[in-house]
Amino acid sequence: MSSSPAVLVLAPLGRDAKIAASILATNQIASHVCDNLEETLPLLDDAQCLVVAEEALISSDRSRFAAWLENQPAWSDFPIVLLTMRGAEVDRRLAFLDHYLIVLERPFLASSLANSVRSALRARARQREVQSYIEQKQEVADRQKLLIRELHHRVKNTLANVRAMMGATVRSSGNVEDFVRDFSARLVSLADTHSMLTDDYWQTASLHKLLESELGHYETRDRPRIFLEGPNVALVADIAIPVGMAVHELASNSSKFGALSRPKGRVDVRWSVGTSGDTQVVNLTWRERDGPEVEQPKRRGFGTTLLERVVAVQCNAKVELNYHRDGLQFTMALPLRNTRLVPAY
């Protein structure tokens, strides 16, 4: 809210304005005296109450003031303390005044003015509470709409991912048992990533937790095999899902053919955050050690396709697979931005 005085006083004739301001000041109520209605109008949005003499409105062009009152939001009923002459009816030309109108006849007691203004300020405070409640409800509604749109988008992408996984798994499986095992494992990995996103209010997944979820069960107490090192990085859904699938494929391949297939084998994953132009980039390196000698694969499996096409295309990342004889190395430069591309296979 503005730091402007809560009460505006408009009584340009006689000593009414000076007396009213003095009474309010004595009661610790800040006020600002206006010389005319034109000066008053720009200050109304930040004010909480208007003390105005009847003649000040009758002798002025009231059209803009009437329009301002008419255009108040639903929660607002701007308080007006109208100073009238004793025994006189309120001029019919002022019928446009807002419903929350306190009429105070002159001459008035100091306590009458102070109490009237306090009542008006209390009413305005309650209106502001209603305003805050309405705005909070609107924020919740807007966020709900956003989440529904995000859900539709994510379901579409997820179904595309599942369809691609099924097709690739069929092509790489030797029999039905292999297909069921591999496809089930990939679905579980995808579900785990979705769970991380759903559990987080901001719909992000921690890179460290994602890696830990896929690699943690390969760890042993007596001989550490998994080493994870890097800053806290939160991945939005469109990035977390393909990255989670990629990590699963790397871990699965390592457990079958790489370092994690040997008791002494280990996997080091290190990452850092840099910048490229105005974009933050996660630079990640996956390195396997102390496993069997690595040979260049003779055919492209689902994991290779996922890393080189899905992650690269959907996440706009730069990826590289190096089949060093002493251990597989995977590097990825991943821009931290929310992409909206449907996977291409």
CSV table of C-alpha atoms in Angstrom, one decimal:
chain,number,residue,atom,x,y,z
A,1,MET,CA,0.0,0.0,0.0
A,2,SER,CA,1.0,3.6,-0.5
A,3,SER,CA,2.5,5.7,2.4
A,4,SER,CA,0.1,8.6,1.5
A,5,PRO,CA,-2.2,9.8,4.3
A,6,ALA,CA,-5.2,7.5,4.8
A,7,VAL,CA,-7.8,10.3,4.9
A,8,LEU,CA,-8.4,13.0,2.3
A,9,VAL,CA,-10.2,16.2,3.5
A,10,LEU,CA,-12.0,18.4,0.9
A,11,ALA,CA,-13.7,21.4,2.4
A,12,PRO,CA,-12.5,24.5,0.5
A,13,LEU,CA,-14.9,27.0,2.2
A,14,GLY,CA,-14.4,28.5,5.6
A,15,ARG,CA,-12.3,26.8,8.3
A,16,ASP,CA,-13.9,23.3,8.1
A,17,ALA,CA,-10.8,21.7,6.4
A,18,LYS,CA,-8.4,23.2,8.9
A,19,ILE,CA,-10.5,22.2,11.9
A,20,ALA,CA,-11.1,18.7,10.5
A,21,ALA,CA,-7.4,18.1,9.9
A,22,SER,CA,-6.5,19.4,13.4
A,23,ILE,CA,-9.0,17.0,15.0
A,24,LEU,CA,-7.7,14.0,13.0
A,25,ALA,CA,-4.1,14.9,13.9
A,26,THR,CA,-5.0,15.0,17.6
A,27,ASN,CA,-6.4,11.5,17.2
A,28,GLN,CA,-3.3,10.2,15.4
A,29,ILE,CA,-5.0,10.0,12.1
A,30,ALA,CA,-3.0,11.2,9.1
A,31,SER,CA,-4.8,13.4,6.6
A,32,HIS,CA,-4.2,15.5,3.6
A,33,VAL,CA,-6.2,18.6,2.8
A,34,CYS,CA,-7.2,19.1,-0.9
A,35,ASP,CA,-8.1,22.5,-2.3
A,36,ASN,CA,-10.6,21.2,-4.9
A,37,LEU,CA,-12.1,18.0,-6.4
A,38,GLU,CA,-9.6,18.0,-9.3
A,39,GLU,CA,-6.7,17.7,-6.9
A,40,THR,CA,-8.6,15.0,-4.9
A,41,LEU,CA,-9.4,12.6,-7.7
A,42,PRO,CA,-5.8,11.3,-8.4
A,43,LEU,CA,-5.3,10.6,-4.7
A,44,LEU,CA,-8.4,8.5,-4.2
A,45,ASP,CA,-6.8,5.2,-5.2
A,46,ASP,CA,-4.3,5.3,-2.4
A,47,ALA,CA,-6.7,6.8,0.2
A,48,GLN,CA,-8.8,4.9,2.7
A,49,CYS,CA,-11.5,7.5,3.4
A,50,LEU,CA,-12.7,10.9,2.1
A,51,VAL,CA,-14.0,13.7,4.4
A,52,VAL,CA,-15.9,16.1,2.1
A,53,ALA,CA,-18.1,19.1,2.5
A,54,GLU,CA,-21.4,18.9,0.7
A,55,GLU,CA,-20.9,22.3,-1.0
A,56,ALA,CA,-17.5,21.2,-2.4
A,57,LEU,CA,-19.2,18.5,-4.5
A,58,ILE,CA,-22.2,20.6,-5.5
A,59,SER,CA,-20.1,23.4,-6.9
A,60,SER,CA,-17.7,21.1,-8.8
A,61,ASP,CA,-17.9,18.9,-11.9
A,62,ARG,CA,-18.8,15.6,-10.2
A,63,SER,CA,-18.8,13.4,-13.3
A,64,ARG,CA,-15.3,12.0,-12.9
A,65,PHE,CA,-15.8,11.3,-9.2
A,66,ALA,CA,-19.1,9.6,-9.9
A,67,ALA,CA,-17.4,7.5,-12.6
A,68,TRP,CA,-14.6,6.5,-10.2
A,69,LEU,CA,-17.1,5.3,-7.6
A,70,GLU,CA,-19.1,3.4,-10.3
A,71,ASN,CA,-15.9,1.6,-11.4
A,72,GLN,CA,-14.9,0.4,-8.0
A,73,PRO,CA,-14.2,-3.4,-7.9
A,74,ALA,CA,-16.8,-5.7,-6.3
A,75,TRP,CA,-15.0,-5.8,-3.0
A,76,SER,CA,-14.8,-2.0,-2.6
A,77,ASP,CA,-17.3,0.3,-1.0
A,78,PHE,CA,-15.2,3.4,-0.6
A,79,PRO,CA,-16.0,5.2,2.8
A,80,ILE,CA,-17.1,8.9,2.5
A,81,VAL,CA,-17.8,11.2,5.5
A,82,LEU,CA,-20.1,13.9,4.1
A,83,LEU,CA,-20.3,17.2,6.1
A,84,THR,CA,-23.7,18.7,5.8
A,85,MET,CA,-25.6,21.6,7.4
A,86,ARG,CA,-27.7,20.8,10.4
A,87,GLY,CA,-31.3,19.9,9.7
A,88,ALA,CA,-30.8,19.9,5.9
A,89,GLU,CA,-31.5,16.9,3.6
A,90,VAL,CA,-28.6,15.6,1.5
A,91,ASP,CA,-28.7,17.3,-1.9
A,92,ARG,CA,-30.3,14.9,-4.4
A,93,ARG,CA,-27.5,15.8,-6.8
A,94,LEU,CA,-25.3,13.7,-4.6
A,95,ALA,CA,-27.3,10.5,-4.9
A,96,PHE,CA,-24.4,8.9,-6.8
A,97,LEU,CA,-22.3,8.7,-3.7
A,98,ASP,CA,-21.2,5.2,-2.7
A,99,HIS,CA,-23.5,3.2,-0.3
A,100,TYR,CA,-21.0,3.5,2.5
A,101,LEU,CA,-21.8,7.1,3.4
A,102,ILE,CA,-21.5,8.6,6.9
A,103,VAL,CA,-23.4,11.9,7.2
A,104,LEU,CA,-22.0,14.3,9.8
A,105,GLU,CA,-24.0,17.5,10.5
A,106,ARG,CA,-22.2,20.7,11.2
A,107,PRO,CA,-21.3,22.1,13.6
A,108,PHE,CA,-19.9,18.7,14.9
A,109,LEU,CA,-18.1,17.6,18.0
A,110,ALA,CA,-14.5,16.7,17.6
A,111,SER,CA,-15.3,13.2,18.9
A,112,SER,CA,-18.0,12.8,16.4
A,113,LEU,CA,-15.6,13.4,13.5
A,114,ALA,CA,-12.9,11.2,15.0
A,115,ASN,CA,-15.3,8.3,15.6
A,116,SER,CA,-16.9,8.6,12.1
A,117,VAL,CA,-13.5,8.5,10.4
A,118,ARG,CA,-12.3,5.6,12.6
A,119,SER,CA,-15.5,3.7,11.6
A,120,ALA,CA,-14.8,4.4,8.0
A,121,LEU,CA,-11.2,3.2,8.3
A,122,ARG,CA,-12.3,0.0,10.0
A,123,ALA,CA,-14.7,-0.7,7.2
A,124,ARG,CA,-12.0,0.0,4.6
A,125,ALA,CA,-9.6,-2.4,6.4
A,126,ARG,CA,-12.3,-5.1,6.2
A,127,GLN,CA,-12.7,-4.5,2.5
A,128,ARG,CA,-9.0,-4.8,2.0
A,129,GLU,CA,-9.1,-8.1,3.8
A,130,VAL,CA,-11.8,-9.2,1.3
A,131,GLN,CA,-9.7,-8.0,-1.5
A,132,SER,CA,-6.7,-10.0,-0.3
A,133,TYR,CA,-8.9,-13.1,0.0
A,134,ILE,CA,-10.3,-12.7,-3.5
A,135,GLU,CA,-6.8,-12.2,-5.0
A,136,GLN,CA,-5.5,-15.3,-3.2
A,137,LYS,CA,-8.4,-17.3,-4.5
A,138,GLN,CA,-7.7,-16.0,-8.0
A,139,GLU,CA,-4.0,-16.9,-7.7
A,140,VAL,CA,-5.0,-20.4,-6.7
A,141,ALA,CA,-7.5,-20.7,-9.6
A,142,ASP,CA,-4.9,-19.4,-12.1
A,143,ARG,CA,-2.3,-21.8,-10.8
A,144,GLN,CA,-4.8,-24.7,-11.1
A,145,LYS,CA,-5.5,-23.8,-14.7
A,146,LEU,CA,-1.7,-23.7,-15.3
A,147,LEU,CA,-1.2,-27.1,-13.7
A,148,ILE,CA,-4.1,-28.6,-15.8
A,149,ARG,CA,-2.5,-27.3,-19.0
A,150,GLU,CA,0.9,-28.6,-17.8
A,151,LEU,CA,-0.7,-32.0,-17.0
A,152,HIS,CA,-2.2,-32.2,-20.5
A,153,HIS,CA,1.2,-31.4,-22.0
A,154,ARG,CA,3.0,-33.8,-19.7
A,155,VAL,CA,0.6,-36.7,-20.4
A,156,LYS,CA,1.0,-36.2,-24.1
A,157,ASN,CA,4.8,-36.3,-23.8
A,158,THR,CA,4.7,-39.2,-21.4
A,159,LEU,CA,2.5,-41.3,-23.7
A,160,ALA,CA,4.9,-40.5,-26.6
A,161,ASN,CA,7.8,-41.6,-24.4
A,162,VAL,CA,6.0,-44.8,-23.4
A,163,ARG,CA,5.2,-45.6,-27.0
A,164,ALA,CA,8.7,-45.0,-28.1
A,165,MET,CA,10.1,-47.2,-25.2
A,166,MET,CA,7.8,-50.0,-26.1
A,167,GLY,CA,8.8,-50.0,-29.8
A,168,ALA,CA,12.5,-49.7,-29.0
A,169,THR,CA,12.3,-52.4,-26.4
A,170,VAL,CA,10.6,-54.8,-28.8
A,171,ARG,CA,13.3,-54.3,-31.3
A,172,SER,CA,16.1,-54.9,-28.8
A,173,SER,CA,14.6,-57.9,-27.0
A,174,GLY,CA,15.4,-61.4,-27.9
A,175,ASN,CA,12.2,-62.9,-26.5
A,176,VAL,CA,9.0,-62.0,-24.6
A,177,GLU,CA,10.7,-62.5,-21.2
A,178,ASP,CA,13.4,-59.9,-22.1
A,179,PHE,CA,10.8,-57.5,-23.3
A,180,VAL,CA,8.7,-57.7,-20.2
A,181,ARG,CA,11.7,-57.3,-17.9
A,182,ASP,CA,13.2,-54.4,-19.7
A,183,PHE,CA,10.0,-52.6,-20.5
A,184,SER,CA,8.8,-53.0,-16.9
A,185,ALA,CA,12.0,-51.5,-15.6
A,186,ARG,CA,11.8,-48.5,-17.9
A,187,LEU,CA,8.2,-47.9,-16.8
A,188,VAL,CA,9.2,-48.0,-13.1
A,189,SER,CA,12.0,-45.5,-13.8
A,190,LEU,CA,9.6,-43.2,-15.6
A,191,ALA,CA,7.1,-43.5,-12.7
A,192,ASP,CA,9.8,-42.7,-10.1
A,193,THR,CA,10.7,-39.5,-12.0
A,194,HIS,CA,7.0,-38.5,-12.2
A,195,SER,CA,6.7,-39.1,-8.4
A,196,MET,CA,9.5,-36.7,-7.7
A,197,LEU,CA,7.8,-34.1,-9.8
A,198,THR,CA,4.4,-34.7,-8.2
A,199,ASP,CA,5.8,-34.5,-4.7
A,200,ASP,CA,7.5,-31.2,-5.3
A,201,TYR,CA,5.2,-28.1,-5.1
A,202,TRP,CA,7.1,-26.3,-7.9
A,203,GLN,CA,7.0,-29.4,-10.2
A,204,THR,CA,10.7,-29.9,-10.3
A,205,ALA,CA,13.0,-32.8,-9.6
A,206,SER,CA,16.4,-32.7,-7.9
A,207,LEU,CA,19.2,-33.9,-10.2
A,208,HIS,CA,21.0,-35.5,-7.3
A,209,LYS,CA,17.9,-37.3,-6.1
A,210,LEU,CA,17.2,-38.5,-9.6
A,211,LEU,CA,20.7,-40.0,-9.9
A,212,GLU,CA,20.5,-41.4,-6.4
A,213,SER,CA,17.2,-43.1,-7.1
A,214,GLU,CA,18.6,-44.9,-10.2
A,215,LEU,CA,22.0,-45.7,-8.8
A,216,GLY,CA,21.5,-46.1,-5.0
A,217,HIS,CA,20.6,-49.8,-5.1
A,218,TYR,CA,23.9,-50.6,-6.7
A,219,GLU,CA,25.8,-49.2,-3.8
A,220,THR,CA,27.5,-51.5,-1.3
A,221,ARG,CA,28.4,-50.8,2.3
A,222,ASP,CA,31.9,-52.3,2.4
A,223,ARG,CA,33.1,-50.9,-0.9
A,224,PRO,CA,31.6,-47.6,-2.2
A,225,ARG,CA,30.7,-48.0,-5.9
A,226,ILE,CA,28.7,-44.8,-6.6
A,227,PHE,CA,30.2,-41.3,-6.4
A,228,LEU,CA,27.9,-38.3,-7.0
A,229,GLU,CA,29.2,-34.8,-6.8
A,230,GLY,CA,27.7,-31.5,-7.9
A,231,PRO,CA,25.6,-28.6,-6.8
A,232,ASN,CA,21.8,-28.7,-6.1
A,233,VAL,CA,20.0,-28.5,-9.4
A,234,ALA,CA,16.2,-28.5,-9.9
A,235,LEU,CA,15.0,-29.8,-13.2
A,236,VAL,CA,11.6,-28.8,-14.6
A,237,ALA,CA,9.4,-31.6,-15.8
A,238,ASP,CA,10.2,-31.4,-19.6
A,239,ILE,CA,13.8,-31.9,-18.7
A,240,ALA,CA,13.6,-34.2,-15.7
A,241,ILE,CA,11.6,-36.9,-17.5
A,242,PRO,CA,14.0,-37.5,-20.4
A,243,VAL,CA,17.1,-37.1,-18.2
A,244,GLY,CA,15.6,-39.6,-15.7
A,245,MET,CA,15.1,-42.1,-18.6
A,246,ALA,CA,18.6,-41.5,-19.8
A,247,VAL,CA,20.1,-42.1,-16.3
A,248,HIS,CA,18.1,-45.3,-16.1
A,249,GLU,CA,19.4,-46.5,-19.4
A,250,LEU,CA,23.0,-45.7,-18.4
A,251,ALA,CA,22.6,-47.5,-15.1
A,252,SER,CA,20.9,-50.5,-16.7
A,253,ASN,CA,23.5,-50.8,-19.4
A,254,SER,CA,26.3,-50.6,-16.8
A,255,SER,CA,24.7,-53.3,-14.6
A,256,LYS,CA,24.5,-55.6,-17.6
A,257,PHE,CA,27.7,-54.9,-19.6
A,258,GLY,CA,29.7,-52.2,-17.8
A,259,ALA,CA,31.3,-51.3,-14.5
A,260,LEU,CA,28.3,-52.2,-12.3
A,261,SER,CA,28.4,-55.7,-13.7
A,262,ARG,CA,31.6,-56.4,-11.7
A,263,PRO,CA,31.9,-56.3,-7.9
A,264,LYS,CA,34.7,-53.8,-7.9
A,265,GLY,CA,33.3,-51.6,-10.7
A,266,ARG,CA,32.2,-48.1,-9.9
A,267,VAL,CA,30.5,-45.1,-11.4
A,268,ASP,CA,31.5,-41.5,-10.9
A,269,VAL,CA,29.0,-38.8,-11.8
A,270,ARG,CA,30.1,-35.2,-11.5
A,271,TRP,CA,28.3,-32.1,-12.6
A,272,SER,CA,28.7,-28.3,-12.4
A,273,VAL,CA,26.6,-25.3,-13.5
A,274,GLY,CA,28.0,-22.8,-15.9
A,275,THR,CA,26.5,-20.3,-18.4
A,276,SER,CA,26.2,-20.0,-22.1
A,277,GLY,CA,25.0,-16.6,-23.1
A,278,ASP,CA,22.0,-15.9,-20.8
A,279,THR,CA,21.3,-19.6,-20.1
A,280,GLN,CA,22.5,-21.7,-17.2
A,281,VAL,CA,24.0,-25.0,-18.4
A,282,VAL,CA,24.5,-28.2,-16.4
A,283,ASN,CA,27.8,-29.9,-17.5
A,284,LEU,CA,27.6,-33.5,-16.4
A,285,THR,CA,30.1,-36.3,-16.8
A,286,TRP,CA,29.3,-40.0,-16.2
A,287,ARG,CA,32.4,-42.1,-16.0
A,288,GLU,CA,32.6,-45.9,-15.4
A,289,ARG,CA,35.8,-47.5,-13.9
A,290,ASP,CA,37.2,-50.9,-13.0
A,291,GLY,CA,34.7,-52.8,-15.1
A,292,PRO,CA,35.2,-55.0,-18.2
A,293,GLU,CA,37.0,-53.7,-21.2
A,294,VAL,CA,34.6,-51.6,-23.3
A,295,GLU,CA,34.1,-52.2,-27.0
A,296,GLN,CA,32.2,-50.1,-29.5
A,297,PRO,CA,28.7,-51.6,-29.8
A,298,LYS,CA,27.8,-53.3,-33.1
A,299,ARG,CA,24.3,-52.0,-33.1
A,300,ARG,CA,22.4,-49.1,-31.7
A,301,GLY,CA,20.2,-50.0,-28.8
A,302,PHE,CA,17.3,-48.1,-27.1
A,303,GLY,CA,19.7,-46.5,-24.6
A,304,THR,CA,22.0,-45.0,-27.3
A,305,THR,CA,18.9,-43.7,-29.2
A,306,LEU,CA,17.5,-42.2,-26.1
A,307,LEU,CA,20.8,-40.4,-25.2
A,308,GLU,CA,21.7,-39.2,-28.7
A,309,ARG,CA,18.2,-38.3,-30.0
A,310,VAL,CA,15.7,-37.8,-27.2
A,311,VAL,CA,17.8,-36.0,-24.7
A,312,ALA,CA,19.6,-34.1,-27.3
A,313,VAL,CA,16.4,-33.0,-29.2
A,314,GLN,CA,13.9,-32.7,-26.3
A,315,CYS,CA,16.3,-31.0,-23.9
A,316,ASN,CA,18.3,-29.2,-26.5
A,317,ALA,CA,21.4,-30.7,-24.9
A,318,LYS,CA,24.8,-31.6,-26.3
A,319,VAL,CA,25.6,-35.2,-25.5
A,320,GLU,CA,28.6,-37.5,-26.3
A,321,LEU,CA,29.2,-41.2,-25.7
A,322,ASN,CA,32.9,-42.3,-25.6
A,323,TYR,CA,33.6,-46.0,-25.4
A,324,HIS,CA,37.0,-45.9,-23.7
A,325,ARG,CA,38.5,-49.3,-23.2
A,326,ASP,CA,38.8,-48.8,-19.5
A,327,GLY,CA,35.2,-47.5,-19.0
A,328,LEU,CA,32.3,-45.8,-20.7
A,329,GLN,CA,32.1,-42.0,-20.5
A,330,PHE,CA,29.0,-40.0,-21.1
A,331,THR,CA,29.0,-36.2,-21.1
A,332,MET,CA,26.1,-33.8,-21.4
A,333,ALA,CA,25.7,-30.0,-21.6
A,334,LEU,CA,22.1,-29.5,-20.5
A,335,PRO,CA,20.5,-26.0,-20.8
A,336,LEU,CA,18.3,-25.3,-17.8
A,337,ARG,CA,15.2,-24.0,-19.6
A,338,ASN,CA,11.7,-25.4,-20.1
A,339,THR,CA,11.5,-26.9,-23.6
A,340,ARG,CA,8.3,-27.9,-25.2
A,341,LEU,CA,9.3,-30.3,-27.9
A,342,VAL,CA,7.6,-33.7,-28.2
A,343,PRO,CA,10.2,-36.5,-28.5
A,344,ALA,CA,11.4,-37.4,-32.0
A,345,TYR,CA,12.5,-41.0,-32.7
